Amino acid sequence: MTALSLREDRFLDVLRRLIALTPKLQNNPSAGLVPEERLAAQVVLDTLAPHIASGFIHAESLASPGNESRPSLVLTVKGTGEGALGFVGAHFDVVPADRQAEGWEHDPFKLWEGPDGLLYGRGVTDCLGHVAVATDLLAQLAETGQRPRRTLKVVLIANEESTDLPGLGLGYVAEQGRLKDLAGQPVYWLDSANFGPTLGTAGISQWELKVTGVGGHSGMPQNCVNALELAMAASLELARWFHARYPPSDDEKRWGFLASSSLKATVVEAANTKETKIPADVTLRGDIRLTPFHDLAEVRRATEDFVRELDARLERGDVPAGFPRVRTADGKRGTLSFRFPASGTEGIACRLDSQGLQALKDAMKAVRGVDAQPFSLTGSLPLVRDLQRQGCDVQITGFGEMKYYHAPNEQAHLADFRQGFSILRELLERL
């Protein structure tokens, strides 16, 4: 295979067009932000149109009826030999950005190109830069007529930045049978950073705690149960229990996890805007990030049991130390109600003895001139555990800076994507 390198003009053109679309790619339905991934998918299809028309690249746009504005793309290049290779996971949607509230230095919805190849904007690393690299790689294979030995399947997905929804994203691609030919094959998930390799990720399960107190005048606290204080105390008690039950482990050290399993509250909702009124109803929401050495279903059951027992303790007067008032003077009690609103996503521990991991390390060494620096993190990825169960040798990598994932001032350097392109090229040659 003739050595290919990133065509920077095309890469930057695709990335500019994608980031210009990010106001309509933000994914946070609870805030009214529902992405239209078809807009980003069309940029990719337009770039590859001549090669799709020639038959070199086979392209499928997949979304269920009623979700046509939110497709995933499956782009396939037939190989010269047997087997398949997957570059999967780069996605079209992005997390929201608010320039004023978050302190962005430049417009997050327009690619800003600074000195020394600095690229700045929402989606540069997570994950539109990866989409642009994959697009350029496919275009160059077609332009030079170079088919890889294994059939290459590039899957660019919708709805990665939100909870699983029927008929969308990688789950729908799998339901339609488009991942079957990757079973037992090397699959590289392109949605990480710092090159890595990323050896593992965590599962995630979002939770909701509803606290019902007794509202009233703040000058008469004996007649009230402050739902806000009770919610804070209950969530801290839950977190203490969780971190004692699921502490750091030797496996986490072996896979190089940067953080251990965690449970925390991230959102507070209280229908109260008056300082002299004690709130009666408060809802806390948050998540569990679970390293792959624990069973997600067992952890969910144990967490539900703990909150149920905590509420029973309040009923019988066995109130934990440090809790606020849980009953009024006339005996009315605050209550706790806990649930997991969605099924959750499992984490993954990639195989440490696999051909795919060794090929990735070797490719990084050849391109970057330094040994790979593997790590794991408690971010979460959809369906990677399912792919692994199908026998896929799933490995994870990505280009850019991890500290800017989901953060203000998202940025990376052109050199990162130049090297990332070359690493993918090396994988095609080695596998």
Short mmCIF file of C-alpha atoms in Angstrom, two decimals:
data_model
loop_
_atom_site.label_atom_id
_atom_site.label_comp_id
_atom_site.label_asym_id
_atom_site.label_seq_id
_atom_site.Cartn_x
_atom_site.Cartn_y
_atom_site.Cartn_z
CA MET A 1 0.00 0.00 0.00
CA THR A 2 1.45 3.34 -1.09
CA ALA A 3 2.12 5.51 1.93
CA LEU A 4 -0.72 7.96 2.47
CA SER A 5 -0.69 11.04 4.68
CA LEU A 6 -3.38 13.40 5.85
CA ARG A 7 -4.54 15.76 3.13
CA GLU A 8 -4.74 18.77 5.37
CA ASP A 9 -6.74 20.92 2.99
CA ARG A 10 -9.55 18.39 2.75
CA PHE A 11 -9.42 17.50 6.44
CA LEU A 12 -9.73 21.16 7.43
CA ASP A 13 -12.48 21.82 4.90
CA VAL A 14 -14.54 18.92 6.25
CA LEU A 15 -13.88 19.94 9.86
CA ARG A 16 -14.85 23.58 9.20
CA ARG A 17 -18.13 22.50 7.65
CA LEU A 18 -18.89 20.10 10.47
CA ILE A 19 -18.16 22.57 13.26
CA ALA A 20 -20.28 25.22 11.50
CA LEU A 21 -23.18 22.78 11.97
CA THR A 22 -22.62 22.22 15.70
CA PRO A 23 -25.45 24.54 16.85
CA LYS A 24 -27.72 21.88 15.32
CA LEU A 25 -25.61 18.92 16.51
CA GLN A 26 -25.80 19.66 20.25
CA ASN A 27 -27.32 16.75 22.15
CA ASN A 28 -29.22 17.47 25.34
CA PRO A 29 -32.93 16.69 24.85
CA SER A 30 -33.86 17.76 28.39
CA ALA A 31 -32.72 21.27 27.44
CA GLY A 32 -34.53 21.15 24.10
CA LEU A 33 -31.38 20.33 22.10
CA VAL A 34 -32.07 17.42 19.74
CA PRO A 35 -29.34 17.03 17.13
CA GLU A 36 -29.88 16.64 13.39
CA GLU A 37 -27.02 14.30 12.57
CA ARG A 38 -28.16 14.08 8.93
CA LEU A 39 -26.54 17.49 8.41
CA ALA A 40 -23.11 16.20 9.43
CA ALA A 41 -23.65 12.90 7.63
CA GLN A 42 -24.36 14.84 4.43
CA VAL A 43 -20.98 16.59 4.68
CA VAL A 44 -19.30 13.16 4.71
CA LEU A 45 -21.48 11.82 1.88
CA ASP A 46 -20.85 14.91 -0.26
CA THR A 47 -17.09 14.57 0.23
CA LEU A 48 -17.14 10.90 -0.72
CA ALA A 49 -19.83 11.19 -3.42
CA PRO A 50 -17.59 10.41 -6.46
CA HIS A 51 -16.22 7.29 -4.78
CA ILE A 52 -19.66 6.12 -3.67
CA ALA A 53 -20.90 6.60 -7.22
CA SER A 54 -17.95 4.61 -8.59
CA GLY A 55 -18.72 1.73 -6.24
CA PHE A 56 -15.36 1.85 -4.45
CA ILE A 57 -17.13 2.84 -1.21
CA HIS A 58 -20.47 1.35 -0.26
CA ALA A 59 -22.46 3.78 1.91
CA GLU A 60 -25.56 3.16 4.01
CA SER A 61 -27.49 5.70 6.05
CA LEU A 62 -29.30 3.97 8.91
CA ALA A 63 -32.07 5.33 11.11
CA SER A 64 -35.47 3.94 11.94
CA PRO A 65 -38.69 5.33 10.41
CA GLY A 66 -39.45 8.67 12.03
CA ASN A 67 -35.77 9.25 12.86
CA GLU A 68 -34.56 10.04 9.36
CA SER A 69 -32.94 13.28 10.55
CA ARG A 70 -30.68 11.29 12.87
CA PRO A 71 -28.83 8.66 10.82
CA SER A 72 -25.62 6.75 11.38
CA LEU A 73 -23.37 6.00 8.40
CA VAL A 74 -21.83 2.64 7.53
CA LEU A 75 -19.05 3.08 4.95
CA THR A 76 -17.47 -0.09 3.56
CA VAL A 77 -14.42 -0.67 1.36
CA LYS A 78 -14.15 -4.23 0.08
CA GLY A 79 -10.82 -5.84 0.89
CA THR A 80 -8.58 -7.97 -1.33
CA GLY A 81 -8.52 -10.87 1.10
CA GLU A 82 -10.47 -12.43 3.92
CA GLY A 83 -11.54 -10.88 7.21
CA ALA A 84 -12.72 -7.46 8.26
CA LEU A 85 -11.47 -4.47 10.21
CA GLY A 86 -13.65 -1.90 11.91
CA PHE A 87 -13.08 1.78 12.63
CA VAL A 88 -16.16 2.45 14.74
CA GLY A 89 -17.52 5.03 17.15
CA ALA A 90 -16.64 8.46 15.80
CA HIS A 91 -19.89 10.37 16.12
CA PHE A 92 -21.75 13.33 14.67
CA ASP A 93 -23.40 14.78 17.79
CA VAL A 94 -21.66 17.03 20.32
CA VAL A 95 -22.23 18.16 23.88
CA PRO A 96 -23.71 21.67 24.26
CA ALA A 97 -21.60 24.79 24.44
CA ASP A 98 -22.47 28.20 25.90
CA ARG A 99 -19.80 30.80 25.14
CA GLN A 100 -20.92 33.33 27.74
CA ALA A 101 -21.72 30.98 30.61
CA GLU A 102 -18.70 28.72 30.12
CA GLY A 103 -16.10 31.33 29.29
CA TRP A 104 -15.10 30.24 25.79
CA GLU A 105 -12.31 32.40 24.41
CA HIS A 106 -13.59 32.06 20.82
CA ASP A 107 -16.87 31.20 19.15
CA PRO A 108 -17.34 27.46 19.89
CA PHE A 109 -19.43 26.98 16.73
CA LYS A 110 -16.79 28.09 14.24
CA LEU A 111 -13.43 26.43 13.65
CA TRP A 112 -10.73 28.79 14.89
CA GLU A 113 -7.25 28.07 13.53
CA GLY A 114 -4.48 29.44 15.66
CA PRO A 115 -0.69 29.40 15.60
CA ASP A 116 1.23 26.12 15.38
CA GLY A 117 -1.79 24.31 13.93
CA LEU A 118 -4.07 24.89 16.92
CA LEU A 119 -7.67 23.92 16.12
CA TYR A 120 -10.40 25.25 18.39
CA GLY A 121 -14.16 24.66 18.51
CA ARG A 122 -16.87 22.41 19.89
CA GLY A 123 -16.37 18.93 18.46
CA VAL A 124 -12.72 19.27 17.44
CA THR A 125 -11.75 16.28 19.57
CA ASP A 126 -15.14 14.85 20.56
CA CYS A 127 -15.62 13.75 17.91
CA LEU A 128 -15.78 15.66 14.62
CA GLY A 129 -12.01 15.68 14.16
CA HIS A 130 -12.14 11.89 14.12
CA VAL A 131 -15.00 11.98 11.60
CA ALA A 132 -12.92 14.23 9.33
CA VAL A 133 -9.84 11.97 9.59
CA ALA A 134 -11.88 8.88 8.68
CA THR A 135 -13.47 10.74 5.76
CA ASP A 136 -10.10 11.76 4.35
CA LEU A 137 -8.72 8.23 4.76
CA LEU A 138 -11.63 6.73 2.81
CA ALA A 139 -11.30 9.37 0.10
CA GLN A 140 -7.59 8.72 -0.33
CA LEU A 141 -8.03 4.95 -0.54
CA ALA A 142 -10.52 5.51 -3.35
CA GLU A 143 -8.43 8.14 -5.15
CA THR A 144 -5.36 5.87 -5.20
CA GLY A 145 -7.36 2.70 -5.85
CA GLN A 146 -5.84 0.98 -2.85
CA ARG A 147 -7.99 -1.66 -1.24
CA PRO A 148 -6.93 -2.98 2.18
CA ARG A 149 -6.38 -6.71 2.69
CA ARG A 150 -9.31 -6.91 5.12
CA THR A 151 -12.66 -5.36 4.28
CA LEU A 152 -12.74 -1.98 6.03
CA LYS A 153 -15.95 -0.91 7.73
CA VAL A 154 -16.14 2.66 9.06
CA VAL A 155 -19.18 3.31 11.25
CA LEU A 156 -19.96 6.96 12.10
CA ILE A 157 -22.75 7.14 14.64
CA ALA A 158 -25.59 9.32 15.85
CA ASN A 159 -26.69 9.93 19.45
CA GLU A 160 -23.46 9.05 21.23
CA GLU A 161 -23.71 11.96 23.68
CA SER A 162 -27.04 10.96 25.22
CA THR A 163 -28.84 7.94 26.62
CA ASP A 164 -29.67 5.05 24.32
CA LEU A 165 -32.83 5.58 22.28
CA PRO A 166 -34.61 2.98 20.13
CA GLY A 167 -33.96 3.32 16.43
CA LEU A 168 -30.86 5.48 16.78
CA GLY A 169 -27.11 5.19 16.96
CA LEU A 170 -24.90 2.15 17.06
CA GLY A 171 -27.62 0.09 18.71
CA TYR A 172 -29.82 0.47 15.64
CA VAL A 173 -26.88 -0.29 13.33
CA ALA A 174 -26.36 -3.52 15.26
CA GLU A 175 -30.08 -4.37 15.17
CA GLN A 176 -29.98 -4.07 11.39
CA GLY A 177 -27.18 -6.65 11.25
CA ARG A 178 -24.54 -4.28 9.93
CA LEU A 179 -21.96 -5.24 12.56
CA LYS A 180 -22.22 -9.02 12.08
CA ASP A 181 -19.24 -9.22 9.73
CA LEU A 182 -17.08 -7.61 12.46
CA ALA A 183 -17.70 -10.51 14.85
CA GLY A 184 -14.35 -11.98 15.84
CA GLN A 185 -12.44 -9.26 13.98
CA PRO A 186 -10.27 -6.31 15.10
CA VAL A 187 -12.41 -3.27 15.91
CA TYR A 188 -10.87 0.11 16.78
CA TRP A 189 -13.13 2.53 18.61
CA LEU A 190 -12.20 6.06 17.51
CA ASP A 191 -13.53 8.21 20.33
CA SER A 192 -10.83 8.86 22.88
CA ALA A 193 -7.78 11.13 23.09
CA ASN A 194 -4.12 11.35 24.06
CA PHE A 195 -3.52 8.41 21.65
CA GLY A 196 -3.26 5.92 24.54
CA PRO A 197 -4.21 3.18 23.74
CA THR A 198 -7.22 3.49 26.04
CA LEU A 199 -7.33 0.04 27.63
CA GLY A 200 -10.71 0.32 29.31
CA THR A 201 -13.73 2.47 30.01
CA ALA A 202 -16.43 2.51 32.66
CA GLY A 203 -20.08 1.67 32.55
CA ILE A 204 -22.60 4.36 33.31
CA SER A 205 -25.98 4.28 35.00
CA GLN A 206 -27.89 7.49 35.56
CA TRP A 207 -30.02 7.72 38.69
CA GLU A 208 -32.74 9.86 40.22
CA LEU A 209 -33.52 10.49 43.90
CA LYS A 210 -36.83 12.16 44.75
CA VAL A 211 -37.11 13.57 48.24
CA THR A 212 -40.48 14.57 49.64
CA GLY A 213 -40.39 16.76 52.72
CA VAL A 214 -42.85 19.10 54.38
CA GLY A 215 -42.73 22.66 53.14
CA GLY A 216 -43.50 25.73 55.12
CA HIS A 217 -42.30 29.00 56.62
CA SER A 218 -38.57 29.03 57.33
CA GLY A 219 -39.26 30.74 60.65
CA MET A 220 -41.21 27.68 61.81
CA PRO A 221 -38.79 24.82 61.11
CA GLN A 222 -40.47 22.58 63.70
CA ASN A 223 -43.38 22.29 61.27
CA CYS A 224 -41.21 21.37 58.29
CA VAL A 225 -38.90 18.77 56.81
CA ASN A 226 -36.44 20.53 54.55
CA ALA A 227 -36.36 18.39 51.39
CA LEU A 228 -33.22 20.14 50.13
CA GLU A 229 -31.22 19.37 53.27
CA LEU A 230 -32.56 15.81 53.41
CA ALA A 231 -31.66 15.26 49.75
CA MET A 232 -28.11 16.49 50.34
CA ALA A 233 -27.66 14.27 53.39
CA ALA A 234 -29.15 11.22 51.68
CA SER A 235 -26.99 11.60 48.57
CA LEU A 236 -23.84 11.95 50.67
CA GLU A 237 -24.80 8.87 52.71
CA LEU A 238 -25.39 6.98 49.46
CA ALA A 239 -22.01 8.07 48.08
CA ARG A 240 -20.21 7.04 51.30
CA TRP A 241 -21.81 3.59 51.12
CA PHE A 242 -21.02 3.19 47.42
CA HIS A 243 -17.35 4.11 47.67
CA ALA A 244 -16.87 1.81 50.67
CA ARG A 245 -18.52 -1.11 48.87
CA TYR A 246 -16.77 -0.60 45.50
CA PRO A 247 -13.26 0.63 46.38
CA PRO A 248 -10.21 0.81 44.07
CA SER A 249 -8.98 -2.62 42.98
CA ASP A 250 -5.81 -4.28 41.69
CA ASP A 251 -7.48 -4.78 38.30
CA GLU A 252 -7.99 -1.03 38.00
CA LYS A 253 -4.26 -0.57 38.59
CA ARG A 254 -3.41 -3.24 36.01
CA TRP A 255 -5.50 -1.57 33.32
CA GLY A 256 -4.28 1.88 34.34
CA PHE A 257 -7.59 3.46 35.28
CA LEU A 258 -7.16 7.16 36.02
CA ALA A 259 -10.13 7.05 38.44
CA SER A 260 -12.07 4.35 40.26
CA SER A 261 -15.80 3.71 40.29
CA SER A 262 -17.83 6.66 41.51
CA LEU A 263 -21.35 7.75 42.41
CA LYS A 264 -22.22 11.42 42.56
CA ALA A 265 -25.08 13.89 42.26
CA THR A 266 -24.82 16.32 39.35
CA VAL A 267 -28.25 17.98 39.04
CA VAL A 268 -30.57 19.49 41.69
CA GLU A 269 -34.16 20.48 40.99
CA ALA A 270 -36.27 22.28 43.58
CA ALA A 271 -39.51 24.11 42.81
CA ASN A 272 -38.76 26.94 45.22
CA THR A 273 -37.68 30.53 44.55
CA LYS A 274 -38.30 32.12 47.95
CA GLU A 275 -35.57 32.25 50.58
CA THR A 276 -38.04 32.19 53.49
CA LYS A 277 -39.85 29.08 52.30
CA ILE A 278 -38.58 25.59 53.14
CA PRO A 279 -38.84 23.39 50.04
CA ALA A 280 -41.12 20.36 50.13
CA ASP A 281 -39.95 18.53 47.01
CA VAL A 282 -36.44 18.12 45.63
CA THR A 283 -35.09 15.84 42.91
CA LEU A 284 -31.41 14.94 42.63
CA ARG A 285 -30.01 13.30 39.53
CA GLY A 286 -26.55 11.94 38.93
CA ASP A 287 -24.65 8.94 37.68
CA ILE A 288 -22.66 5.88 38.62
CA ARG A 289 -19.42 5.35 36.72
CA LEU A 290 -18.49 1.70 37.16
CA THR A 291 -15.20 0.10 36.16
CA PRO A 292 -15.74 -3.12 34.16
CA PHE A 293 -14.66 -5.40 37.00
CA HIS A 294 -18.08 -5.05 38.67
CA ASP A 295 -21.43 -6.36 37.47
CA LEU A 296 -23.66 -3.42 36.55
CA ALA A 297 -26.92 -5.24 37.30
CA GLU A 298 -25.70 -6.25 40.77
CA VAL A 299 -24.57 -2.71 41.56
CA ARG A 300 -27.92 -1.28 40.51
CA ARG A 301 -29.81 -3.77 42.69
CA ALA A 302 -27.56 -3.08 45.68
CA THR A 303 -27.95 0.69 45.25
CA GLU A 304 -31.73 0.47 45.10
CA ASP A 305 -31.71 -1.77 48.19
CA PHE A 306 -29.52 0.69 50.09
CA VAL A 307 -31.82 3.67 49.48
CA ARG A 308 -34.88 1.54 50.29
CA GLU A 309 -33.30 0.53 53.60
CA LEU A 310 -32.22 4.13 54.28
CA ASP A 311 -35.83 5.25 53.88
CA ALA A 312 -36.91 2.42 56.22
CA ARG A 313 -34.39 3.65 58.78
CA LEU A 314 -35.95 7.09 58.67
CA GLU A 315 -39.35 5.51 59.27
CA ARG A 316 -38.23 3.64 62.37
CA GLY A 317 -36.23 6.54 63.76
CA ASP A 318 -32.79 5.06 63.12
CA VAL A 319 -31.54 8.27 61.52
CA PRO A 320 -27.84 8.38 60.50
CA ALA A 321 -25.63 10.79 62.36
CA GLY A 322 -25.51 14.27 60.85
CA PHE A 323 -28.90 14.06 59.13
CA PRO A 324 -31.26 17.06 59.34
CA ARG A 325 -34.74 16.93 60.83
CA VAL A 326 -36.73 14.11 59.17
CA ARG A 327 -40.03 14.55 61.07
CA THR A 328 -42.17 17.55 61.92
CA ALA A 329 -43.34 18.29 65.45
CA ASP A 330 -46.64 16.54 64.66
CA GLY A 331 -44.96 13.42 63.17
CA LYS A 332 -45.00 13.95 59.41
CA ARG A 333 -41.93 12.35 57.80
CA GLY A 334 -39.71 13.08 54.84
CA THR A 335 -39.40 10.22 52.33
CA LEU A 336 -36.85 8.98 49.80
CA SER A 337 -37.68 7.46 46.42
CA PHE A 338 -34.89 6.20 44.15
CA ARG A 339 -34.85 4.86 40.60
CA PHE A 340 -32.69 4.24 37.56
CA PRO A 341 -34.55 5.84 34.62
CA ALA A 342 -32.65 3.93 31.92
CA SER A 343 -30.90 0.59 31.50
CA GLY A 344 -27.33 1.88 31.64
CA THR A 345 -24.22 1.03 29.64
CA GLU A 346 -21.51 -1.45 30.56
CA GLY A 347 -17.81 -0.69 30.56
CA ILE A 348 -15.03 -2.64 28.92
CA ALA A 349 -11.60 -3.96 29.76
CA CYS A 350 -9.80 -4.46 26.45
CA ARG A 351 -7.70 -7.57 25.95
CA LEU A 352 -4.12 -6.93 26.96
CA ASP A 353 -2.73 -9.93 25.03
CA SER A 354 -4.39 -9.32 21.66
CA GLN A 355 -3.04 -8.95 18.14
CA GLY A 356 -5.13 -5.80 17.79
CA LEU A 357 -3.54 -4.08 20.79
CA GLN A 358 -0.03 -5.02 19.69
CA ALA A 359 -0.72 -3.72 16.19
CA LEU A 360 -1.96 -0.44 17.66
CA LYS A 361 1.11 -0.06 19.88
CA ASP A 362 3.41 -0.86 16.97
CA ALA A 363 1.60 1.62 14.71
CA MET A 364 1.92 4.35 17.32
CA LYS A 365 5.61 3.66 17.79
CA ALA A 366 6.21 3.74 14.02
CA VAL A 367 4.35 7.02 13.58
CA ARG A 368 5.16 8.90 16.79
CA GLY A 369 8.63 7.52 17.53
CA VAL A 370 7.81 6.85 21.19
CA ASP A 371 6.30 3.94 23.04
CA ALA A 372 2.55 4.02 23.58
CA GLN A 373 1.31 5.27 26.94
CA PRO A 374 -1.76 3.13 27.74
CA PHE A 375 -4.40 4.27 30.23
CA SER A 376 -8.05 3.67 31.11
CA LEU A 377 -10.72 6.13 32.13
CA THR A 378 -14.22 6.21 33.56
CA GLY A 379 -15.80 7.82 30.55
CA SER A 380 -18.34 5.55 28.88
CA LEU A 381 -18.87 4.21 25.35
CA PRO A 382 -22.00 2.56 23.91
CA LEU A 383 -22.08 -1.14 22.98
CA VAL A 384 -18.33 -1.77 23.21
CA ARG A 385 -18.92 -4.60 25.71
CA ASP A 386 -21.45 -6.17 23.33
CA LEU A 387 -18.94 -6.05 20.49
CA GLN A 388 -16.38 -7.73 22.74
CA ARG A 389 -18.89 -10.45 23.63
CA GLN A 390 -19.32 -11.10 19.90
CA GLY A 391 -15.63 -12.00 19.85
CA CYS A 392 -14.41 -8.69 18.46
CA ASP A 393 -10.93 -7.65 19.50
CA VAL A 394 -12.07 -4.17 20.61
CA GLN A 395 -9.35 -1.58 21.15
CA ILE A 396 -9.79 2.13 21.80
CA THR A 397 -7.81 5.15 20.71
CA GLY A 398 -8.27 8.78 19.76
CA PHE A 399 -6.45 11.95 18.84
CA GLY A 400 -6.52 15.31 20.59
CA GLU A 401 -6.37 16.31 24.24
CA MET A 402 -8.48 14.46 26.79
CA LYS A 403 -8.72 17.44 29.14
CA TYR A 404 -10.88 19.25 26.57
CA TYR A 405 -13.49 16.49 26.24
CA HIS A 406 -16.89 17.97 27.23
CA ALA A 407 -15.05 21.09 28.38
CA PRO A 408 -15.00 24.77 27.40
CA ASN A 409 -12.30 25.84 24.95
CA GLU A 410 -12.21 22.44 23.24
CA GLN A 411 -9.08 22.25 21.10
CA ALA A 412 -6.42 20.05 19.56
CA HIS A 413 -3.47 20.41 17.22
CA LEU A 414 -3.40 19.56 13.55
CA ALA A 415 -0.33 17.41 14.27
CA ASP A 416 -2.49 15.14 16.44
CA PHE A 417 -4.77 14.36 13.51
CA ARG A 418 -1.88 14.09 11.10
CA GLN A 419 -0.40 11.40 13.33
CA GLY A 420 -3.83 9.85 13.90
CA PHE A 421 -4.35 9.44 10.15
CA SER A 422 -0.95 7.76 9.83
CA ILE A 423 -1.74 5.39 12.71
CA LEU A 424 -4.95 4.27 10.97
CA ARG A 425 -3.00 3.79 7.74
CA GLU A 426 -0.45 1.67 9.62
CA LEU A 427 -3.24 -0.48 11.05
CA LEU A 428 -4.56 -1.15 7.55
CA GLU A 429 -1.09 -2.25 6.46
CA ARG A 430 -0.33 -4.37 9.53
CA LEU A 431 -3.68 -6.14 9.67
#
